[in-house]
Amino acid sequence: MAFVQAIVRAYAARGMNPAPVLAQAQITPEQAADAGVRITAHQMEVLSAGAMRELDDEALGWFSRRLPWGSYGMLARASLSAPTLGLALARWCRHHALLTDDILPHLHTEGEQAALVITEQRDLGALREFCLVSTLRNALGLASWFIDSRLPVLAADFPFAAPPHAQAYGVLFSGPTRFQAPHAAVHFDARYLALPITRDEAAMRQMLQHALPLTVRQYRRDRLLVQRVRQVLAALPSATHSAHTLAEQLHVSARTLHRQLKEEGASLQSLKDEVRKSRAIDLLHRSDRPIKQVAQAAGFASEKSFIRAFRSWTGQSPAEFRRSARAVAP
């Protein structure tokens, strides 16, 4: 409800009555006055859409000048022709400055991580939190739509103290939220920046008719989930990776993990086998470790289970594979 109260403040600043739009979203005046009350994503969509139209301000009072209805649609269209998400987001940040210079979003990449960072150019006042949260969610929603993939947040940073409703940030951002940070930012795997833009103008027109759910709701599909699971498994091949522990590291539920892997034509067990097989073959080629140690390093509880699995993968026992590989080595 704290975000509802921010919209109410935007109405007050314009000398307008928010009662009709609150009623449209089925929010009573008593509820709107209680910051501890929760509302549904659908109520937030209805309220935001109604307020943006009535105020003719898609920024809902955040900035020193209004952003008329269609402003963020124009930003999205300006990025549509970019070949990759990285170029689309860079273009989005650059063009955002044409709408307002109160904040300056920019894309930063370092190593395997990328971040969408917001620099504040003026005091945003009472609507500061709502502005920073909403701008980052807008960008994340659009980015996910561009590549038809969830963009998992590794961490979200905000330059203010944790508010009483800090728990709600876990709904808006999949990774951990850090408060009292130098800047507002969301961090994510830089590999997503190389994904191609999959949308066209027809899809854009359809999306803009129902764009607000992208801001409020998490995108479901993750086109890089298989690669991310492989990365976690390969980082600790000897560890016992359950669906629950993997899901926690990837900031999804175990049910979502299984469902999305299935959608991508994979399974957790097949990916485990793939990583174990690769690790075992590498050790058999490059080391003289006993078979029992190779089994442990590849994540098997016993040498017997390792030999059985390895034979199913290659048609040979580990010892036979090692002998035949070295027999043909130069």
mmCIF file of C-alpha atoms in Angstrom:
data_model
loop_
_atom_site.group_PDB
_atom_site.id
_atom_site.type_symbol
_atom_site.label_atom_id
_atom_site.label_comp_id
_atom_site.label_asym_id
_atom_site.label_seq_id
_atom_site.Cartn_x
_atom_site.Cartn_y
_atom_site.Cartn_z
ATOM 1 C CA MET A 1 0.000 0.000 0.000
ATOM 2 C CA ALA A 2 3.010 2.326 0.345
ATOM 3 C CA PHE A 3 3.117 2.569 -3.459
ATOM 4 C CA VAL A 4 -0.611 3.340 -3.534
ATOM 5 C CA GLN A 5 0.032 6.174 -1.091
ATOM 6 C CA ALA A 6 2.731 7.501 -3.440
ATOM 7 C CA ILE A 7 0.135 7.701 -6.222
ATOM 8 C CA VAL A 8 -2.255 9.464 -3.848
ATOM 9 C CA ARG A 9 0.491 12.043 -3.162
ATOM 10 C CA ALA A 10 0.876 12.590 -6.908
ATOM 11 C CA TYR A 11 -2.846 13.398 -7.089
ATOM 12 C CA ALA A 12 -2.530 15.790 -4.144
ATOM 13 C CA ALA A 13 0.356 17.616 -5.829
ATOM 14 C CA ARG A 14 -1.908 18.231 -8.842
ATOM 15 C CA GLY A 15 -4.897 19.228 -6.678
ATOM 16 C CA MET A 16 -6.905 16.252 -7.965
ATOM 17 C CA ASN A 17 -9.124 13.719 -6.199
ATOM 18 C CA PRO A 18 -7.844 10.094 -6.265
ATOM 19 C CA ALA A 19 -11.098 8.594 -4.954
ATOM 20 C CA PRO A 20 -12.494 7.503 -8.363
ATOM 21 C CA VAL A 21 -9.326 5.690 -9.436
ATOM 22 C CA LEU A 22 -8.988 4.050 -6.016
ATOM 23 C CA ALA A 23 -12.567 2.833 -6.313
ATOM 24 C CA GLN A 24 -11.823 1.501 -9.783
ATOM 25 C CA ALA A 25 -8.990 -0.567 -8.268
ATOM 26 C CA GLN A 26 -11.301 -1.654 -5.425
ATOM 27 C CA ILE A 27 -9.216 0.083 -2.777
ATOM 28 C CA THR A 28 -11.148 1.745 0.035
ATOM 29 C CA PRO A 29 -10.022 5.054 1.614
ATOM 30 C CA GLU A 30 -9.382 3.160 4.869
ATOM 31 C CA GLN A 31 -7.121 0.681 3.099
ATOM 32 C CA ALA A 32 -5.263 3.440 1.262
ATOM 33 C CA ALA A 33 -4.459 5.083 4.591
ATOM 34 C CA ASP A 34 -2.907 1.914 6.037
ATOM 35 C CA ALA A 35 0.636 1.322 4.712
ATOM 36 C CA GLY A 36 0.554 -2.214 6.126
ATOM 37 C CA VAL A 37 -2.237 -3.390 3.838
ATOM 38 C CA ARG A 38 -1.302 -5.495 0.795
ATOM 39 C CA ILE A 39 -2.963 -5.323 -2.629
ATOM 40 C CA THR A 40 -2.848 -7.701 -5.587
ATOM 41 C CA ALA A 41 -0.802 -7.223 -8.745
ATOM 42 C CA HIS A 42 -4.046 -6.754 -10.682
ATOM 43 C CA GLN A 43 -5.164 -3.939 -8.369
ATOM 44 C CA MET A 44 -1.810 -2.214 -8.861
ATOM 45 C CA GLU A 45 -2.164 -2.529 -12.641
ATOM 46 C CA VAL A 46 -5.671 -1.039 -12.615
ATOM 47 C CA LEU A 47 -4.667 1.780 -10.271
ATOM 48 C CA SER A 48 -1.494 2.672 -12.192
ATOM 49 C CA ALA A 49 -3.198 2.645 -15.587
ATOM 50 C CA GLY A 50 -6.063 4.821 -14.358
ATOM 51 C CA ALA A 51 -3.755 7.270 -12.599
ATOM 52 C CA MET A 52 -1.409 7.599 -15.580
ATOM 53 C CA ARG A 53 -4.323 8.484 -17.840
ATOM 54 C CA GLU A 54 -6.018 10.887 -15.404
ATOM 55 C CA LEU A 55 -2.771 12.658 -14.533
ATOM 56 C CA ASP A 56 -1.507 12.319 -18.123
ATOM 57 C CA ASP A 57 1.790 11.368 -16.546
ATOM 58 C CA GLU A 58 3.351 7.947 -16.942
ATOM 59 C CA ALA A 59 5.878 8.934 -14.278
ATOM 60 C CA LEU A 60 3.067 9.475 -11.732
ATOM 61 C CA GLY A 61 4.606 12.650 -10.353
ATOM 62 C CA TRP A 62 8.191 11.454 -9.944
ATOM 63 C CA PHE A 63 9.857 14.010 -12.170
ATOM 64 C CA SER A 64 9.982 17.796 -12.485
ATOM 65 C CA ARG A 65 7.872 17.559 -15.641
ATOM 66 C CA ARG A 66 5.109 15.185 -16.699
ATOM 67 C CA LEU A 67 5.722 12.295 -19.076
ATOM 68 C CA PRO A 68 2.544 12.252 -21.201
ATOM 69 C CA TRP A 69 0.742 8.997 -21.906
ATOM 70 C CA GLY A 70 2.771 7.002 -24.458
ATOM 71 C CA SER A 71 6.202 8.255 -23.368
ATOM 72 C CA TYR A 72 7.514 4.853 -22.275
ATOM 73 C CA GLY A 73 5.951 3.266 -25.347
ATOM 74 C CA MET A 74 8.040 5.639 -27.437
ATOM 75 C CA LEU A 75 11.157 4.534 -25.541
ATOM 76 C CA ALA A 76 10.324 0.894 -26.178
ATOM 77 C CA ARG A 77 9.822 1.490 -29.903
ATOM 78 C CA ALA A 78 13.130 3.339 -30.145
ATOM 79 C CA SER A 79 14.924 0.236 -28.837
ATOM 80 C CA LEU A 80 13.004 -2.357 -30.857
ATOM 81 C CA SER A 81 15.370 -2.381 -33.842
ATOM 82 C CA ALA A 82 18.440 -3.186 -31.725
ATOM 83 C CA PRO A 83 19.887 -6.621 -32.580
ATOM 84 C CA THR A 84 20.628 -7.644 -28.972
ATOM 85 C CA LEU A 85 19.326 -6.899 -25.504
ATOM 86 C CA GLY A 86 22.559 -5.146 -24.563
ATOM 87 C CA LEU A 87 22.199 -2.617 -27.370
ATOM 88 C CA ALA A 88 18.469 -2.245 -26.695
ATOM 89 C CA LEU A 89 19.035 -1.416 -23.016
ATOM 90 C CA ALA A 90 21.880 0.983 -23.817
ATOM 91 C CA ARG A 91 19.604 2.742 -26.297
ATOM 92 C CA TRP A 92 16.743 2.805 -23.748
ATOM 93 C CA CYS A 93 19.000 4.457 -21.167
ATOM 94 C CA ARG A 94 20.263 7.047 -23.650
ATOM 95 C CA HIS A 95 16.774 7.965 -24.838
ATOM 96 C CA HIS A 96 15.402 8.125 -21.290
ATOM 97 C CA ALA A 97 17.456 11.284 -20.832
ATOM 98 C CA LEU A 98 15.371 12.897 -23.600
ATOM 99 C CA LEU A 99 12.279 12.487 -21.417
ATOM 100 C CA THR A 100 13.831 13.780 -18.208
ATOM 101 C CA ASP A 101 17.252 14.506 -16.782
ATOM 102 C CA ASP A 102 16.080 14.137 -13.165
ATOM 103 C CA ILE A 103 17.550 10.631 -13.245
ATOM 104 C CA LEU A 104 20.109 9.104 -15.600
ATOM 105 C CA PRO A 105 19.923 5.323 -16.087
ATOM 106 C CA HIS A 106 22.949 3.630 -17.588
ATOM 107 C CA LEU A 107 24.105 0.085 -18.343
ATOM 108 C CA HIS A 108 27.339 -1.093 -16.745
ATOM 109 C CA THR A 109 29.104 -4.386 -17.481
ATOM 110 C CA GLU A 110 31.991 -5.851 -15.533
ATOM 111 C CA GLY A 111 33.122 -9.426 -16.051
ATOM 112 C CA GLU A 112 30.217 -11.857 -15.873
ATOM 113 C CA GLN A 113 27.796 -9.354 -14.351
ATOM 114 C CA ALA A 114 25.840 -6.467 -15.790
ATOM 115 C CA ALA A 115 23.976 -3.761 -13.912
ATOM 116 C CA LEU A 116 21.335 -1.219 -14.773
ATOM 117 C CA VAL A 117 22.250 1.749 -12.566
ATOM 118 C CA ILE A 118 20.346 4.967 -11.853
ATOM 119 C CA THR A 119 22.140 8.211 -11.020
ATOM 120 C CA GLU A 120 19.905 10.818 -9.346
ATOM 121 C CA GLN A 121 20.357 14.337 -10.693
ATOM 122 C CA ARG A 122 18.020 16.081 -8.243
ATOM 123 C CA ASP A 123 16.195 15.493 -4.972
ATOM 124 C CA LEU A 124 13.228 13.267 -5.852
ATOM 125 C CA GLY A 125 11.465 14.071 -2.605
ATOM 126 C CA ALA A 126 8.688 11.953 -1.136
ATOM 127 C CA LEU A 127 8.292 9.936 -4.334
ATOM 128 C CA ARG A 128 11.957 8.902 -4.488
ATOM 129 C CA GLU A 129 11.415 5.265 -3.525
ATOM 130 C CA PHE A 130 8.454 4.813 -5.861
ATOM 131 C CA CYS A 131 10.394 6.429 -8.711
ATOM 132 C CA LEU A 132 13.531 4.306 -8.385
ATOM 133 C CA VAL A 133 11.676 1.027 -7.845
ATOM 134 C CA SER A 134 9.258 1.646 -10.710
ATOM 135 C CA THR A 135 11.915 2.766 -13.192
ATOM 136 C CA LEU A 136 13.989 -0.347 -12.604
ATOM 137 C CA ARG A 137 10.921 -2.595 -12.797
ATOM 138 C CA ASN A 138 9.861 -0.864 -16.043
ATOM 139 C CA ALA A 139 13.258 -1.547 -17.586
ATOM 140 C CA LEU A 140 13.360 -5.159 -16.363
ATOM 141 C CA GLY A 141 9.868 -5.869 -17.646
ATOM 142 C CA LEU A 142 10.617 -4.431 -21.063
ATOM 143 C CA ALA A 143 13.967 -6.243 -21.261
ATOM 144 C CA SER A 144 12.288 -9.558 -20.435
ATOM 145 C CA TRP A 145 9.657 -8.958 -23.085
ATOM 146 C CA PHE A 146 12.270 -8.029 -25.716
ATOM 147 C CA ILE A 147 14.047 -11.400 -25.369
ATOM 148 C CA ASP A 148 11.001 -13.432 -24.268
ATOM 149 C CA SER A 149 12.884 -14.485 -21.172
ATOM 150 C CA ARG A 150 12.961 -13.740 -17.496
ATOM 151 C CA LEU A 151 15.950 -11.603 -16.531
ATOM 152 C CA PRO A 152 16.806 -12.988 -13.074
ATOM 153 C CA VAL A 153 18.037 -10.313 -10.691
ATOM 154 C CA LEU A 154 21.171 -11.352 -8.817
ATOM 155 C CA ALA A 155 20.831 -8.364 -6.465
ATOM 156 C CA ALA A 156 18.873 -5.128 -6.257
ATOM 157 C CA ASP A 157 20.406 -2.018 -4.648
ATOM 158 C CA PHE A 158 18.636 1.049 -3.271
ATOM 159 C CA PRO A 159 20.195 4.194 -1.752
ATOM 160 C CA PHE A 160 17.853 4.483 1.222
ATOM 161 C CA ALA A 161 17.114 2.677 4.460
ATOM 162 C CA ALA A 162 14.976 -0.430 4.372
ATOM 163 C CA PRO A 163 11.330 0.716 4.511
ATOM 164 C CA PRO A 164 8.722 -0.957 6.745
ATOM 165 C CA HIS A 165 7.427 -2.799 3.652
ATOM 166 C CA ALA A 166 10.881 -4.099 2.636
ATOM 167 C CA GLN A 167 9.473 -7.618 2.368
ATOM 168 C CA ALA A 168 7.575 -6.566 -0.771
ATOM 169 C CA TYR A 169 10.885 -6.083 -2.606
ATOM 170 C CA GLY A 170 11.251 -9.860 -2.767
ATOM 171 C CA VAL A 171 8.161 -9.926 -4.984
ATOM 172 C CA LEU A 172 9.441 -7.224 -7.338
ATOM 173 C CA PHE A 173 13.075 -8.370 -7.566
ATOM 174 C CA SER A 174 14.094 -12.030 -7.584
ATOM 175 C CA GLY A 175 17.498 -11.615 -5.929
ATOM 176 C CA PRO A 176 18.447 -10.223 -2.513
ATOM 177 C CA THR A 177 17.747 -6.521 -1.919
ATOM 178 C CA ARG A 178 20.479 -4.324 -0.429
ATOM 179 C CA PHE A 179 19.581 -0.985 1.116
ATOM 180 C CA GLN A 180 21.777 2.045 1.875
ATOM 181 C CA ALA A 181 23.654 1.420 -1.387
ATOM 182 C CA PRO A 182 25.408 4.218 -3.325
ATOM 183 C CA HIS A 183 22.925 4.035 -6.229
ATOM 184 C CA ALA A 184 19.743 2.273 -7.246
ATOM 185 C CA ALA A 185 20.663 -0.672 -9.465
ATOM 186 C CA VAL A 186 19.745 -4.178 -10.506
ATOM 187 C CA HIS A 187 22.482 -6.723 -11.182
ATOM 188 C CA PHE A 188 22.102 -9.680 -13.552
ATOM 189 C CA ASP A 189 24.070 -12.219 -15.574
ATOM 190 C CA ALA A 190 25.776 -10.395 -18.446
ATOM 191 C CA ARG A 191 25.116 -13.299 -20.827
ATOM 192 C CA TYR A 192 21.536 -12.117 -21.190
ATOM 193 C CA LEU A 193 22.801 -9.007 -22.971
ATOM 194 C CA ALA A 194 23.861 -11.122 -25.964
ATOM 195 C CA LEU A 195 20.381 -12.598 -26.493
ATOM 196 C CA PRO A 196 18.697 -11.365 -29.670
ATOM 197 C CA ILE A 197 15.580 -9.185 -29.687
ATOM 198 C CA THR A 198 12.743 -11.523 -30.705
ATOM 199 C CA ARG A 199 9.907 -8.997 -31.142
ATOM 200 C CA ASP A 200 8.576 -6.997 -34.087
ATOM 201 C CA GLU A 201 6.346 -3.949 -34.544
ATOM 202 C CA ALA A 202 3.143 -6.019 -34.552
ATOM 203 C CA ALA A 203 4.095 -7.609 -31.233
ATOM 204 C CA MET A 204 5.007 -4.167 -29.887
ATOM 205 C CA ARG A 205 1.570 -2.761 -30.707
ATOM 206 C CA GLN A 206 -0.107 -5.660 -28.958
ATOM 207 C CA MET A 207 2.181 -5.452 -25.917
ATOM 208 C CA LEU A 208 1.636 -1.714 -25.436
ATOM 209 C CA GLN A 209 -2.094 -2.307 -25.047
ATOM 210 C CA HIS A 210 -1.334 -4.370 -21.930
ATOM 211 C CA ALA A 211 2.118 -3.230 -20.864
ATOM 212 C CA LEU A 212 1.640 -2.705 -17.134
ATOM 213 C CA PRO A 213 1.735 -6.409 -16.172
ATOM 214 C CA LEU A 214 5.361 -6.424 -17.358
ATOM 215 C CA THR A 215 6.140 -3.851 -14.683
ATOM 216 C CA VAL A 216 4.228 -5.545 -11.876
ATOM 217 C CA ARG A 217 4.651 -9.266 -12.534
ATOM 218 C CA GLN A 218 7.761 -11.430 -12.909
ATOM 219 C CA TYR A 219 8.298 -12.858 -16.401
ATOM 220 C CA ARG A 220 8.003 -16.653 -16.241
ATOM 221 C CA ARG A 221 10.263 -18.079 -18.930
ATOM 222 C CA ASP A 222 14.058 -18.074 -18.579
ATOM 223 C CA ARG A 223 15.889 -18.760 -21.832
ATOM 224 C CA LEU A 224 19.264 -19.090 -20.098
ATOM 225 C CA LEU A 225 18.140 -21.305 -17.229
ATOM 226 C CA VAL A 226 19.807 -24.428 -18.651
ATOM 227 C CA GLN A 227 23.132 -22.576 -18.919
ATOM 228 C CA ARG A 228 22.767 -21.140 -15.423
ATOM 229 C CA VAL A 229 22.066 -24.588 -13.946
ATOM 230 C CA ARG A 230 25.095 -26.024 -15.765
ATOM 231 C CA GLN A 231 27.251 -23.207 -14.351
ATOM 232 C CA VAL A 232 26.170 -23.882 -10.756
ATOM 233 C CA LEU A 233 26.618 -27.648 -11.138
ATOM 234 C CA ALA A 234 30.049 -27.275 -12.743
ATOM 235 C CA ALA A 235 31.259 -24.855 -10.069
ATOM 236 C CA LEU A 236 30.881 -27.562 -7.384
ATOM 237 C CA PRO A 237 30.708 -30.892 -9.226
ATOM 238 C CA SER A 238 31.315 -32.954 -6.080
ATOM 239 C CA ALA A 239 28.444 -31.329 -4.155
ATOM 240 C CA THR A 240 25.026 -32.902 -3.779
ATOM 241 C CA HIS A 241 22.735 -30.560 -5.681
ATOM 242 C CA SER A 242 19.056 -31.010 -4.885
ATOM 243 C CA ALA A 243 16.316 -29.184 -6.773
ATOM 244 C CA HIS A 244 15.661 -27.167 -3.617
ATOM 245 C CA THR A 245 19.260 -25.968 -3.106
ATOM 246 C CA LEU A 246 19.689 -25.197 -6.805
ATOM 247 C CA ALA A 247 16.415 -23.283 -6.911
ATOM 248 C CA GLU A 248 17.523 -21.180 -3.932
ATOM 249 C CA GLN A 249 20.785 -20.244 -5.662
ATOM 250 C CA LEU A 250 18.939 -19.342 -8.869
ATOM 251 C CA HIS A 251 16.200 -17.409 -7.014
ATOM 252 C CA VAL A 252 13.302 -19.516 -8.295
ATOM 253 C CA SER A 253 11.080 -22.143 -6.702
ATOM 254 C CA ALA A 254 11.888 -25.839 -7.147
ATOM 255 C CA ARG A 255 8.617 -26.246 -9.026
ATOM 256 C CA THR A 256 9.519 -23.393 -11.393
ATOM 257 C CA LEU A 257 12.990 -24.883 -11.896
ATOM 258 C CA HIS A 258 11.589 -28.235 -13.020
ATOM 259 C CA ARG A 259 8.898 -26.648 -15.198
ATOM 260 C CA GLN A 260 11.219 -24.264 -17.014
ATOM 261 C CA LEU A 261 13.865 -26.919 -17.614
ATOM 262 C CA LYS A 262 11.163 -29.115 -19.125
ATOM 263 C CA GLU A 263 10.085 -26.241 -21.390
ATOM 264 C CA GLU A 264 13.666 -26.007 -22.623
ATOM 265 C CA GLY A 265 13.832 -29.744 -23.306
ATOM 266 C CA ALA A 266 16.067 -30.579 -20.342
ATOM 267 C CA SER A 267 15.793 -32.021 -16.856
ATOM 268 C CA LEU A 268 17.791 -31.555 -13.688
ATOM 269 C CA GLN A 269 18.960 -35.171 -13.766
ATOM 270 C CA SER A 270 20.131 -34.953 -17.391
ATOM 271 C CA LEU A 271 22.101 -31.777 -16.625
ATOM 272 C CA LYS A 272 23.649 -33.393 -13.543
ATOM 273 C CA ASP A 273 24.666 -36.388 -15.641
ATOM 274 C CA GLU A 274 26.096 -34.116 -18.329
ATOM 275 C CA VAL A 275 28.266 -32.207 -15.847
ATOM 276 C CA ARG A 276 29.337 -35.364 -13.995
ATOM 277 C CA LYS A 277 30.238 -37.108 -17.239
ATOM 278 C CA SER A 278 32.304 -34.147 -18.435
ATOM 279 C CA ARG A 279 34.107 -33.923 -15.094
ATOM 280 C CA ALA A 280 34.799 -37.652 -14.942
ATOM 281 C CA ILE A 281 36.112 -37.850 -18.513
ATOM 282 C CA ASP A 282 38.400 -34.885 -17.911
ATOM 283 C CA LEU A 283 39.855 -36.472 -14.748
ATOM 284 C CA LEU A 284 40.297 -39.861 -16.417
ATOM 285 C CA HIS A 285 42.160 -38.187 -19.278
ATOM 286 C CA ARG A 286 44.287 -35.751 -17.308
ATOM 287 C CA SER A 287 45.025 -37.452 -13.994
ATOM 288 C CA ASP A 288 46.080 -40.753 -12.478
ATOM 289 C CA ARG A 289 43.620 -40.517 -9.614
ATOM 290 C CA PRO A 290 42.158 -43.833 -8.478
ATOM 291 C CA ILE A 291 38.660 -44.538 -9.818
ATOM 292 C CA LYS A 292 37.211 -44.044 -6.324
ATOM 293 C CA GLN A 293 38.603 -40.495 -6.142
ATOM 294 C CA VAL A 294 37.352 -39.712 -9.644
ATOM 295 C CA ALA A 295 33.894 -40.887 -8.567
ATOM 296 C CA GLN A 296 33.927 -38.601 -5.527
ATOM 297 C CA ALA A 297 35.184 -35.613 -7.522
ATOM 298 C CA ALA A 298 32.415 -36.161 -10.085
ATOM 299 C CA GLY A 299 29.766 -36.111 -7.358
ATOM 300 C CA PHE A 300 29.038 -39.800 -6.836
ATOM 301 C CA ALA A 301 28.396 -41.274 -3.399
ATOM 302 C CA SER A 302 30.091 -44.563 -4.253
ATOM 303 C CA GLU A 303 32.520 -46.030 -6.748
ATOM 304 C CA LYS A 304 29.979 -48.709 -7.684
ATOM 305 C CA SER A 305 27.281 -46.200 -8.679
ATOM 306 C CA PHE A 306 29.873 -44.218 -10.654
ATOM 307 C CA ILE A 307 31.008 -47.264 -12.633
ATOM 308 C CA ARG A 308 27.403 -48.189 -13.416
ATOM 309 C CA ALA A 309 26.576 -44.641 -14.584
ATOM 310 C CA PHE A 310 29.783 -44.289 -16.591
ATOM 311 C CA ARG A 311 29.135 -47.563 -18.401
ATOM 312 C CA SER A 312 25.648 -46.348 -19.344
ATOM 313 C CA TRP A 313 27.166 -43.139 -20.776
ATOM 314 C CA THR A 314 30.086 -44.606 -22.728
ATOM 315 C CA GLY A 315 29.612 -48.365 -22.926
ATOM 316 C CA GLN A 316 32.858 -48.808 -21.020
ATOM 317 C CA SER A 317 33.942 -48.912 -17.410
ATOM 318 C CA PRO A 318 36.059 -45.930 -16.220
ATOM 319 C CA ALA A 319 39.185 -48.100 -16.173
ATOM 320 C CA GLU A 320 38.547 -49.397 -19.699
ATOM 321 C CA PHE A 321 37.890 -45.850 -20.926
ATOM 322 C CA ARG A 322 41.154 -44.605 -19.397
ATOM 323 C CA ARG A 323 43.167 -47.440 -20.952
ATOM 324 C CA SER A 324 41.640 -47.026 -24.412
ATOM 325 C CA ALA A 325 42.031 -43.226 -24.317
ATOM 326 C CA ARG A 326 45.705 -43.465 -23.423
ATOM 327 C CA ALA A 327 46.341 -46.174 -25.962
ATOM 328 C CA VAL A 328 45.417 -43.814 -28.806
ATOM 329 C CA ALA A 329 47.045 -40.718 -27.257
ATOM 330 C CA PRO A 330 50.063 -39.377 -29.209
#
